XYZ file of C-alpha atoms in Angstrom:
651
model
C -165.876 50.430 68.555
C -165.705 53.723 67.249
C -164.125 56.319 69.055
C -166.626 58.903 67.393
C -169.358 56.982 69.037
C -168.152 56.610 72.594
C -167.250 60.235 72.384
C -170.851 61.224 71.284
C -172.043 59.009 74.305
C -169.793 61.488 76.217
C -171.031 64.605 75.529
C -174.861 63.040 75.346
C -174.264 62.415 79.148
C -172.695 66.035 79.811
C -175.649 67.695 78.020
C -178.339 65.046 79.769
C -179.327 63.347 76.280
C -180.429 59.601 76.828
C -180.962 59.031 73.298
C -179.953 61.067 69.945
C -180.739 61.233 66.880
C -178.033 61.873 63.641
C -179.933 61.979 60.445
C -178.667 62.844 56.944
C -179.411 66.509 55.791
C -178.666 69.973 56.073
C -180.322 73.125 57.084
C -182.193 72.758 53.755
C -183.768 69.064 53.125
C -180.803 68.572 51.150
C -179.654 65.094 49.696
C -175.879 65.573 48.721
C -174.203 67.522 51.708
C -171.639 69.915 51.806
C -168.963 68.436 53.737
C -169.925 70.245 57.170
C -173.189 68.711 57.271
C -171.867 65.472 56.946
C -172.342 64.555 60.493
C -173.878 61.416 60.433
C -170.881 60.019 58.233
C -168.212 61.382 60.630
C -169.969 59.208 63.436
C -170.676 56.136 61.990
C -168.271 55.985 59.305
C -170.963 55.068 56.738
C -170.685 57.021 53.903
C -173.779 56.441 51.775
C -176.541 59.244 51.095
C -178.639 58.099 53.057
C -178.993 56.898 56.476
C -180.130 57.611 60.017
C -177.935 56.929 63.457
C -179.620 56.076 67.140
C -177.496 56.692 70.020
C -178.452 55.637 73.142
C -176.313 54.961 76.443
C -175.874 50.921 75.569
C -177.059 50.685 71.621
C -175.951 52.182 68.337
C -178.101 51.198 65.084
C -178.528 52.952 62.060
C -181.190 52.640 59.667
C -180.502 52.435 55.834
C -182.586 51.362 52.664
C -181.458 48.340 50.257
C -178.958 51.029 48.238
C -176.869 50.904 50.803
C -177.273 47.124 52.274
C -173.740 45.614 51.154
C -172.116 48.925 51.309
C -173.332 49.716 55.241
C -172.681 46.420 56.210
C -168.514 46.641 55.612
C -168.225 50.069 56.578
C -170.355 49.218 60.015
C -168.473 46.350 61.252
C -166.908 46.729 64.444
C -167.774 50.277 64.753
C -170.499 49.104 67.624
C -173.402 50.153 65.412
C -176.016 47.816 64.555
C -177.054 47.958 60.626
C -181.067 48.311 60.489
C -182.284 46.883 57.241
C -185.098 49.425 56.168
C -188.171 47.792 54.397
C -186.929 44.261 55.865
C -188.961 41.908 57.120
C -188.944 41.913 60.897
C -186.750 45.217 61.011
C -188.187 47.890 62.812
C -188.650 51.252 61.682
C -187.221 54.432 63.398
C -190.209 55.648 65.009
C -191.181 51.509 66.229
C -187.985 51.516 67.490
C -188.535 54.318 69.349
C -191.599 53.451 70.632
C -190.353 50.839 72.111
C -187.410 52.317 73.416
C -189.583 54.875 75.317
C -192.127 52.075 76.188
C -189.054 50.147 77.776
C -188.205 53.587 79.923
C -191.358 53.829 81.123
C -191.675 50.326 82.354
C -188.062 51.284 83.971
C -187.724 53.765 86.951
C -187.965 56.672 84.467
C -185.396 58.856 85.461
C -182.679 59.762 82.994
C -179.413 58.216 83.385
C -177.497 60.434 81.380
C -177.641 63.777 83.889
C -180.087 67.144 84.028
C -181.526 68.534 80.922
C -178.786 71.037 79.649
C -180.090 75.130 79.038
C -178.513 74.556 75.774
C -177.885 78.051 74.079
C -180.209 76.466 70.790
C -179.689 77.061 66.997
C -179.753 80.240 65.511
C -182.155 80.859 68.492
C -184.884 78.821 67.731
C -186.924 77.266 70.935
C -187.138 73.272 70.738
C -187.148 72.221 74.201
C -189.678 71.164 75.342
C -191.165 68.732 78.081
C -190.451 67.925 81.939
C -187.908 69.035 83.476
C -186.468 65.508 85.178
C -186.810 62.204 83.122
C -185.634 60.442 80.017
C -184.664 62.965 77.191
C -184.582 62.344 73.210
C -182.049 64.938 71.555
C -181.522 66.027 67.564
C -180.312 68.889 66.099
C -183.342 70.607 64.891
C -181.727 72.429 62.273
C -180.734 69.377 60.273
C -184.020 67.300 60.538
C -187.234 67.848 58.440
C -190.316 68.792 60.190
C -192.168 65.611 58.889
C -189.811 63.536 60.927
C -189.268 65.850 63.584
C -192.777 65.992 64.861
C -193.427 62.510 64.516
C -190.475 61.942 67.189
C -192.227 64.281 69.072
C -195.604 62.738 68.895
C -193.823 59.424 70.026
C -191.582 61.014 72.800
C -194.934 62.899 74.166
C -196.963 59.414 73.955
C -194.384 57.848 76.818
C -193.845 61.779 78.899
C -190.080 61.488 77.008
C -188.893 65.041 76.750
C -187.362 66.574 73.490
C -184.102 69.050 73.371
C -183.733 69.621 69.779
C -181.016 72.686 70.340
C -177.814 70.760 70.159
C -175.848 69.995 67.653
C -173.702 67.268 69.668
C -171.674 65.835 66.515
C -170.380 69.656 66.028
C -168.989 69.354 69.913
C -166.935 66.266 68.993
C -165.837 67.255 65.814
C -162.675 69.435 66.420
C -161.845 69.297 62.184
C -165.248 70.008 61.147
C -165.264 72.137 58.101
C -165.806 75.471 57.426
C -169.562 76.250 56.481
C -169.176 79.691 54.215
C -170.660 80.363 50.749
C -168.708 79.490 47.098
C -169.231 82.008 44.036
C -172.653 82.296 43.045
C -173.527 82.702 38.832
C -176.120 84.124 36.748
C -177.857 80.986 34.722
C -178.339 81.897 31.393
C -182.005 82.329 30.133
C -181.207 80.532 27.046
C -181.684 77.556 28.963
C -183.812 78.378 31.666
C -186.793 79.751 29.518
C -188.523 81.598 31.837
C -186.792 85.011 33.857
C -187.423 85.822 37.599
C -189.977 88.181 37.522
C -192.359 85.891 35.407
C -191.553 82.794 37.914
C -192.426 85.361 40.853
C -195.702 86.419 39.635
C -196.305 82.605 38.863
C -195.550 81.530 42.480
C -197.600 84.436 44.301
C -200.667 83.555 41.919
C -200.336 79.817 43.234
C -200.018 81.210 46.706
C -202.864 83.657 46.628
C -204.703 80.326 45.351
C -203.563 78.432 48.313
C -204.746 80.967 50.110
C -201.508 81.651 52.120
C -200.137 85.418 52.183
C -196.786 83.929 53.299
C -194.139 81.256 51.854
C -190.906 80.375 53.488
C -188.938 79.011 50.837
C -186.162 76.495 52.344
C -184.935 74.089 49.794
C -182.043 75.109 47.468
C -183.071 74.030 44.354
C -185.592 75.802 44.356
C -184.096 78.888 45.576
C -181.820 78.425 42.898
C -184.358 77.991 40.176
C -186.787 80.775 41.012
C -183.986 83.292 40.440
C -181.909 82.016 37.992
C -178.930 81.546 39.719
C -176.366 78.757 40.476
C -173.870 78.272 42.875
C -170.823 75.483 44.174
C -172.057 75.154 47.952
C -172.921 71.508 47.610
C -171.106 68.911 45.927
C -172.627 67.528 42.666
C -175.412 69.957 42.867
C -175.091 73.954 41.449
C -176.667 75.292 44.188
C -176.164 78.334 46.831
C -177.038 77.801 50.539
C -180.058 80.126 50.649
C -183.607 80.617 52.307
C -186.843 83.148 50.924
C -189.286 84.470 52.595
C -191.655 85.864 50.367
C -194.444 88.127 51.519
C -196.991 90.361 49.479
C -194.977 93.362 49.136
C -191.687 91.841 49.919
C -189.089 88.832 48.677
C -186.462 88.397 51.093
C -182.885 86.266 49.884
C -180.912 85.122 52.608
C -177.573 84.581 51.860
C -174.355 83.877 53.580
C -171.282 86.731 53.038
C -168.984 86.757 50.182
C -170.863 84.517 48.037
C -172.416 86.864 45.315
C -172.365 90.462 43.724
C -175.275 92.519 44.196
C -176.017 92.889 40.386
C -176.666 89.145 40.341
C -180.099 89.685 42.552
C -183.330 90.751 40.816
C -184.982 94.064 41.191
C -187.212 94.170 44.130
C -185.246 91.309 46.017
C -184.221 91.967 49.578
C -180.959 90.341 50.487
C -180.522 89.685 54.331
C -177.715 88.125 55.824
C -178.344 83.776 55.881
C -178.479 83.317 59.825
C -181.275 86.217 60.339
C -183.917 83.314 58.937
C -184.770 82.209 62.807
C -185.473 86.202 63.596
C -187.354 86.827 60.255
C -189.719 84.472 60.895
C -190.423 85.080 64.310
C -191.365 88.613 63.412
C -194.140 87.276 61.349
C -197.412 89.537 62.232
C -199.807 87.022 63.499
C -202.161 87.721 60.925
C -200.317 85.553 58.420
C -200.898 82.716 56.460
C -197.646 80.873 56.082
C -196.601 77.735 53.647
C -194.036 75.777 54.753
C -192.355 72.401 52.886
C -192.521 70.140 55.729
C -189.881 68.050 53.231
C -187.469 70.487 52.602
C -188.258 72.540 55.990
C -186.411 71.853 59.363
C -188.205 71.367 62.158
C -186.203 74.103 64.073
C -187.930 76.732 61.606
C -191.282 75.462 62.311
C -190.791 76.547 66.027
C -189.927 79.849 65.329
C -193.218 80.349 63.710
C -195.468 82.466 66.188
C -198.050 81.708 68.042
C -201.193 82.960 66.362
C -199.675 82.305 62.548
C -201.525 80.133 61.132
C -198.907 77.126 59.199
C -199.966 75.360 56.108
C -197.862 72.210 55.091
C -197.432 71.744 51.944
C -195.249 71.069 48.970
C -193.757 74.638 47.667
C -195.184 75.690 44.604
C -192.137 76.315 43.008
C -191.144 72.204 43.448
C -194.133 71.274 40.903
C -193.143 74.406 38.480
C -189.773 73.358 38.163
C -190.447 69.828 37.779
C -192.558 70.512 34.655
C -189.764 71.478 32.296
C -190.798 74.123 30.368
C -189.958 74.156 26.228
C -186.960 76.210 26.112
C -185.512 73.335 29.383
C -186.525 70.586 27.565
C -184.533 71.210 23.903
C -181.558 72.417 26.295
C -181.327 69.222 28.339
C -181.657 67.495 24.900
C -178.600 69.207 23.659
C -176.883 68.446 26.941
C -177.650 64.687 26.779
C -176.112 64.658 22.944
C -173.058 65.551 24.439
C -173.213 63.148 27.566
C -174.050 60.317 24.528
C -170.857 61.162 22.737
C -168.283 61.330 26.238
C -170.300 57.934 26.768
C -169.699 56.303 23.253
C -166.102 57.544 23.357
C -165.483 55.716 26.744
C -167.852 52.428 26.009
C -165.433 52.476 23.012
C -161.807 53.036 24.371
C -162.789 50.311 27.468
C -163.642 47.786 25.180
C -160.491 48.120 22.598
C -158.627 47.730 25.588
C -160.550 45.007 27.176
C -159.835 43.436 23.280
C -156.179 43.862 23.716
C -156.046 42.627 27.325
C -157.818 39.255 26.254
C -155.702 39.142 23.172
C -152.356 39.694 25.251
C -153.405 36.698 27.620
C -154.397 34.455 25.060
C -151.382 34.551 22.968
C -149.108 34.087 25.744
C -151.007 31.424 27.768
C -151.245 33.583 30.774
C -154.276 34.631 32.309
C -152.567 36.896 35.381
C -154.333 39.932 33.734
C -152.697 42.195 36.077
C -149.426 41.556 34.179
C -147.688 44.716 33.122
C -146.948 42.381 30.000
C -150.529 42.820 28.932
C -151.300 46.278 28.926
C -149.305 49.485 29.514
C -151.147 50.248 32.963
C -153.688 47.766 34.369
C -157.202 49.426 34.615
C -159.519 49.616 37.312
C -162.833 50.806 38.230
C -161.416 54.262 38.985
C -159.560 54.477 36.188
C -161.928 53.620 34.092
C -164.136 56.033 35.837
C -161.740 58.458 35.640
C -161.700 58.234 32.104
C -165.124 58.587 31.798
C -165.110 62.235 33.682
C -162.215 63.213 30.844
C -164.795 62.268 28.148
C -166.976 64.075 29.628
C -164.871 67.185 30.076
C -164.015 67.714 26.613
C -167.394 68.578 26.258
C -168.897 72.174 25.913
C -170.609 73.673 28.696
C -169.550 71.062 30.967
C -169.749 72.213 34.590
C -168.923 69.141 37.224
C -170.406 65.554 37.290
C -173.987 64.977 38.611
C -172.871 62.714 41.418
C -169.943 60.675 42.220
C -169.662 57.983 39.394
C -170.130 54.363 40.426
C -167.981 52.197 38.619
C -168.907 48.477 40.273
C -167.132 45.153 38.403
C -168.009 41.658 39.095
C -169.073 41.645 42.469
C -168.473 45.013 43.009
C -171.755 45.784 40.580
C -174.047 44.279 43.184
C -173.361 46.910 45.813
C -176.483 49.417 44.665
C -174.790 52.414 45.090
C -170.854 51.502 45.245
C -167.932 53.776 45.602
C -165.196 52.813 44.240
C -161.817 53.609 47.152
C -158.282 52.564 46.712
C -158.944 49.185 48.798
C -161.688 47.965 47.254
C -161.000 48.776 43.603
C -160.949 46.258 41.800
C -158.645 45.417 38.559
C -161.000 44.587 35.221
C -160.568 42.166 33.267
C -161.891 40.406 29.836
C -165.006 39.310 31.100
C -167.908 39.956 33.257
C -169.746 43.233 33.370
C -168.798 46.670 34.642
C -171.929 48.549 35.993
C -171.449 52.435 35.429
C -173.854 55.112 37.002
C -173.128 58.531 36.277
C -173.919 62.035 34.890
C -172.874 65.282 34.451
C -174.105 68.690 35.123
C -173.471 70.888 31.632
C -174.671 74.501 30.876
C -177.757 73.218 29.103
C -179.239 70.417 31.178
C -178.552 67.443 34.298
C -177.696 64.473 33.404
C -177.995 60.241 34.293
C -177.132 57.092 32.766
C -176.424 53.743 34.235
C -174.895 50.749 31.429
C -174.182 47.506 32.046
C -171.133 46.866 29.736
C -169.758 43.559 28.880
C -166.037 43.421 29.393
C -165.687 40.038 27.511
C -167.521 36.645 27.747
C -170.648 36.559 29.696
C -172.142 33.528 31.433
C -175.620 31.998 30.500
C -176.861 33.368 33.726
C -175.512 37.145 32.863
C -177.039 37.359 29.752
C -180.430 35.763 30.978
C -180.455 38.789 33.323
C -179.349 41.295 31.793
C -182.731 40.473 29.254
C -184.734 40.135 31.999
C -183.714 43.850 33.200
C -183.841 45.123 29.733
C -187.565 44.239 29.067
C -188.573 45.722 32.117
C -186.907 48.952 30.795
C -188.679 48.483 27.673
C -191.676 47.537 29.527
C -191.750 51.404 31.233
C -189.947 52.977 28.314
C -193.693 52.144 26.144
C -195.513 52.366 28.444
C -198.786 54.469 27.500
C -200.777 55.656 30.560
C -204.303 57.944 31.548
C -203.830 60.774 32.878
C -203.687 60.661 36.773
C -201.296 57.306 36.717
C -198.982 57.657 39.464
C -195.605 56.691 39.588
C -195.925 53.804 42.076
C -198.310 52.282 39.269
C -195.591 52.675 36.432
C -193.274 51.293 38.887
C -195.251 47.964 38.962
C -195.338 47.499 35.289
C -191.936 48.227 35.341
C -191.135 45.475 37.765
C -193.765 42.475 36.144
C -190.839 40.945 33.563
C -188.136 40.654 36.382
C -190.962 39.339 38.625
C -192.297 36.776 35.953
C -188.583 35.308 36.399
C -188.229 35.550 39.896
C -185.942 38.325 40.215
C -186.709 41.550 41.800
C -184.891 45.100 42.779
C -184.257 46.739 45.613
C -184.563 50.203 45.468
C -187.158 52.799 43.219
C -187.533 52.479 38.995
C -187.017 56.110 38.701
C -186.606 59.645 40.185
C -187.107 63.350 38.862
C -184.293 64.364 37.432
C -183.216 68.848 37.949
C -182.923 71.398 35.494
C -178.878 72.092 35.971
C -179.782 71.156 39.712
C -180.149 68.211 41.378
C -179.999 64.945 40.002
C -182.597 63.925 42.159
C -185.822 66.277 42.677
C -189.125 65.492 43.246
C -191.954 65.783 43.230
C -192.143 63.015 40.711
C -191.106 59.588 41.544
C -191.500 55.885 39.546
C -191.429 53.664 42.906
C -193.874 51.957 45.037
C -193.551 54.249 47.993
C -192.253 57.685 46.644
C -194.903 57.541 43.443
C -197.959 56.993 45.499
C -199.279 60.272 45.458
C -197.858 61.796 42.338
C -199.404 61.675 39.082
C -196.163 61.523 35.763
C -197.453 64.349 33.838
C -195.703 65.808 30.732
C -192.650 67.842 31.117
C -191.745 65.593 34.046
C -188.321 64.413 33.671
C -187.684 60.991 34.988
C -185.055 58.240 35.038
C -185.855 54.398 33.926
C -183.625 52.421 35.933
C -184.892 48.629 37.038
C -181.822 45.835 37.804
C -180.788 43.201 39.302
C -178.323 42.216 41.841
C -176.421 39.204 42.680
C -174.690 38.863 46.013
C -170.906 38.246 45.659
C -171.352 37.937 42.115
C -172.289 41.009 38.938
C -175.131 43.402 39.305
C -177.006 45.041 36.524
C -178.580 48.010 36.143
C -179.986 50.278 32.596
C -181.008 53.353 33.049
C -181.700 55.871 30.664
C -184.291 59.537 31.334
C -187.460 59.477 29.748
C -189.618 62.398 29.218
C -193.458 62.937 29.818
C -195.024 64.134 26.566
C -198.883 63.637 25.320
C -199.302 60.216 23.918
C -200.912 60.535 20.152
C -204.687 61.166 20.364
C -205.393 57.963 17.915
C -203.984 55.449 20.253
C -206.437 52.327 20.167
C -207.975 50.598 22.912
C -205.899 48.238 24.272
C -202.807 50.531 23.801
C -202.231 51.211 26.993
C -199.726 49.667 29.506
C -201.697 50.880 32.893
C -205.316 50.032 31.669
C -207.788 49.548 29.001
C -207.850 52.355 26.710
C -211.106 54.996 27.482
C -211.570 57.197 24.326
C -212.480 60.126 26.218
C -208.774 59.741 28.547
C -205.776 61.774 27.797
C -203.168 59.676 27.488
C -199.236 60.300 28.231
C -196.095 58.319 26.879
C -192.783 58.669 27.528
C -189.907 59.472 24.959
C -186.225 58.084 25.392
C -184.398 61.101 25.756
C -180.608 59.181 26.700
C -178.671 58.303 23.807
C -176.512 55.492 24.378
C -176.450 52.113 22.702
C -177.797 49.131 25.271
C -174.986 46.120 25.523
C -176.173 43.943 22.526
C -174.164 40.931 23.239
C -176.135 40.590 26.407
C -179.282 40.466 24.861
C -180.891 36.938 24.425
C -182.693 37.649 21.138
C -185.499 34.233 21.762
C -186.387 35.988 25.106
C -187.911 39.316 23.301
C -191.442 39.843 22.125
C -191.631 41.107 18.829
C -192.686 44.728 20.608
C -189.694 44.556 22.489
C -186.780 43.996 20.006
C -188.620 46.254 17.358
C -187.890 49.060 20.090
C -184.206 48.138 20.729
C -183.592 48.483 17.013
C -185.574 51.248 16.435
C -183.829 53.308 19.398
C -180.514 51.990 18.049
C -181.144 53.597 15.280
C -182.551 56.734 16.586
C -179.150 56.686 19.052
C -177.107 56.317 15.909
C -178.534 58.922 13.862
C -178.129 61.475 16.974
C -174.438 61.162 17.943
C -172.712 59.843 14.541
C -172.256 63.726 13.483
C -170.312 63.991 16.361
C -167.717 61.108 16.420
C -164.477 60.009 14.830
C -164.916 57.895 12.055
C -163.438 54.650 13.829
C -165.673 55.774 16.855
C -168.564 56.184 14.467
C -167.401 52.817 12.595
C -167.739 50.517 15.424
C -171.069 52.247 16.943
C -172.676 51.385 13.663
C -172.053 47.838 14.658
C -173.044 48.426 18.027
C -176.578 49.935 16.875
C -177.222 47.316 14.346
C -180.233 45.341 14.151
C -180.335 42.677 16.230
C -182.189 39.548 14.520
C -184.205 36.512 15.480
């Protein structure tokens, strides 16, 4: 068991906590944490994105989705935490478990066995206890967990007279290392590839709040922080962003910002800057006249308490998420010109892996030897790092590169069926002249975010690989045509997306896409292509999203192709019967998506018989288009062997 664990139990008792909660975030909704927020991790020991811990006085279990099945399951065992398959058939979600939790209390004598309810000091003076004074207690850091989920614990823990102390942050009193939360450089973003400057993406936001109807909007969620004014920042791994909160108001926009981290020419005329841990006391001196939006996504639930009584809250998604998910002209050539260059650093590596692959299998054949981890073979063995490692070179050499967009997975054999695999020093894994290596990465350049998953084939492929890997493609082609009315969601694209790999009895288990940032998260949203995430979102064009369906084989490859596709206005002659979603109506506006990756697919994985004509017409025809983009760019033996690569492929 961990000792993390049974010191958390420790200090649950002290403080009178019968059950806690550790979820994944930040102060800010965030996905990718800077390492002090990492809490959850330093607990558990699982390491994945996302995740949520239960700690009661006997039980540990932790709730993850089907990313992070294989990967939660090693780094769980013998920790004393129970792994909670989310979406899973008989698996319980948080809030049933809960339920019955406090059910199981009530049928109990009800007092707490943990100790009295602690006068914790609270969080940058919020007020989240709440509840009896004796009994059972349920205890999370209300700083670090959404509103959405935070009052849905409470509407649970009220249901069975549980009481709530949402003022401690217990992981930070066990946690004697815990990094240093302070603010990195923050940098002007150049409107040559942002488009649009601050003041016109102010006057856009109040005119959507004066149309809401709210005279208030508490702005929590760093993206967009970092969008509305232009700037970038380092505080958060992967992502360009500045820890950060506004408060905008009619006469006023307030910037809260932690010390050290920017010079005052950076901030825009008329913008307040106030130090980052006044938020709690800004809000609560709110006149109680006002009408104030909150994210309940992006917005902890400790902030929601401050709110006075008498000011009246409306939940709903920031205006600023929707206007910087619609890329505007000016964002949409730059993130072009930015995934040029993340084509070439990808056709440079896809190139140098497989000419050594060639000589590997070469080396072994001559002499007879198939111990491919012979120093006889190659000059240094390569393994998924390295070869990932390689990749981030490629992609250095590029101009305007900044950092990568997330950690690179780099999963071989086996390894490529954990969804969202990490690569460490025990588990990487030597490759060798067969099999495929799944890669997943991106980069954040100057000019635009970037995401790419390829399956690449190492060497010979079974029957069963290149079956598959088909399989996967045409339901990649499937979304990558698709042609859809206006008002299609993204949980309905998901389903065509999934009806090939379905049709053949395979399936995925995570989402077919996600909106992709603007030199800011990988990962934004509003828009989503999945069958819970994409339920209430139409795609509409501008929307940046990633086309990503796979498949994955326990103990044996995984596959995944993903490539971003934009939104744009399908062309107004389309016929009936065109259309993906549903029958063609001639007075509908249509929407299509355009490729806007540029990286050949693996073309001796593709089973040629198993295509519709459709289907291998648009594998040639982006070929071609992926050709003519990044050949200007290349050496000529680079260029020479991607011509082969981008051939036609015949029947």
């Amino acid at each position: 068991m961990k000792k993390e664990l049974l010191e958390l139990r420790s200090v649950m008792a002290k403080h009178g906590i019968d059950c806690y909660i550790v979820p994944s975030g930040d102060y800010h909704g965030s996905e990718y944490l800077n390492d002090y927020f990492k809490t959850r991790a330093y607990v558990s020991g699982f390491t994945g994105s996302a995740g949520t811990l239960v700690v009661t006085k006997n039980e540990a279990k932790l709730w993850t989705d089907g990313r992070y099945f294989i990967q939660a399951a090693a780094q769980l065992d013998g920790s004393g935490i129970d792994l909670m398959k989310m979406f899973q058939e008989d698996v319980p979600t948080v809030d049933e478990y809960l339920d019955a939790l406090f059910d199981s209390w009530s049928a109990g004598d009800g007092a707490s066995t943990a100790g009295a309810v602690s006068s914790a000091d609270g969080v940058a003076g919020a007020s989240c206890v709440c509840g009896a004074d004796v009994g059972r207690v349920l205890g999370f850091d209300g700083m670090v967990l959404d509103n959405a989920r935070g009052a849905k614990y409470k509407e649970t823990a009220d249901k069975h007279g549980v009481s709530i102390n949402c003022e401690l942050d217990l992981v930070g009193e066990i946690w004697t290392d815990r990094p240093e939360l302070k603010g990195a450089k923050i940098w002007k973003f150049p409107l040559s590839s942002a488009g649009v400057d601050y003041e016109a993406k102010i006057d856009e936001v109040r005119k959507l709040m004066a149309e809401a109807g709210v005279t208030h909007h508490f702005i929590a969620g760093l993206m967009e922080n970092a969008w509305l004014y232009n700037l970038r920042g380092s505080d958060v791994d992967y992502t360009p962003v500045f820890f950060s909160y506004t408060l905008i108001s009619p006469n006023n926009v307030e910037l809260f910002l932690l010390p050290g981290g920017y010079e005052k020419n950076l901030i825009p005329d008329g913008v307040t800057v106030r130090d980052y841990f006044d938020v709690i006391d800004a809000l609560k001196e709110l006149p109680t006249e006002a009408k104030l939006l909150m994210d309940p996504r992006s917005t902890s639930y400790a902030f929601f308490a401050a709110v006075p009584e008498g000011v009246e809250v409306v939940e709903a998604f920031s205006p600023v998420t929707r206007l910087k998910a619609i890329k505007n002209p000016v964002e949409i050539e730059s993130t072009i010109n930015a995934h040029v260059k993340d084509g070439v650093a990808m056709v440079n590596f896809i190139y140098w892996l497989k000419k050594q692959m060639a000589a590997v299998g070469s080396a072994a054949s001559a002499s007879g030897d198939t111990d491919y981890a012979a120093s006889s073979h190659v000059d240094s063995a390569l393994t998924e790092i390295s070869a990932s490692d390689y990749l981030e070179s490629m992609r250095k050499a590029q101009n305007g590169f900044i950092d990568l967009s997330f950690d690179t997975i780099s999963g071989y054999a086996r390894n490529g069926a954990i969804i969202h695999y990490k690569a460490t020093p025990e588990t990487d894994k030597l490759l060798e002249p067969h099999g495929f290596l799944l890669v997943d990465s991106g980069g954040q350049y100057i000019d635009g975010t970037t995401d790419i998953t390829r399956t690449i084939a190492l060497g010979a492929l079974t029957k069963k690989m290149i079956e598959s890997y088909t399989t996967v493609l045409r339901g990649h082609i499937a979304l990558a045509t698709a042609r859809f009315p206006d008002g299609t969601t993204g949980a309905e694209l998901d389903e065509i997306t999934r009806e090939p790999l379905k049709a053949s009895g395979i399936d995925y288990n995570h989402g077919t896409g996600h909106g992709i940032g603007h030199v800011l998260c990988v990962h934004e949203g509003p828009n989503s292509i999945s069958a819970l995430g994409g339920k209430d979102q139409p795609i509409i064009p501008g929307m940046i999203t990633s086309n990503e369906p796979g498949v994955y084989f326990e103990d044996e490859f995984g596959i995944r192709i993903e490539s971003e596709i934009l939104c744009e206005v399908a062309d107004s002659t389309a016929m009936r019967g065109d259309a993906n979603v549903s029958d063609c109506d001639a007075d509908a506006t249509y929407y299509n998506f355009r490729t806007i990756t540029y990286c050949p697919l693996e073309p001796t994985a593709i089973d040629v018989s198993m295509l519709a004509d459709e289907e291998l017409a648009f594998i040639n025809g982006y070929h071609a288009e992926v050709f003519e983009t990044l050949s200007p760019y290349l050496n000529a033996e680079v260029r020479e062997w991607l011509a082969k690569e981008c051939a036609d492929l015949k029947r």
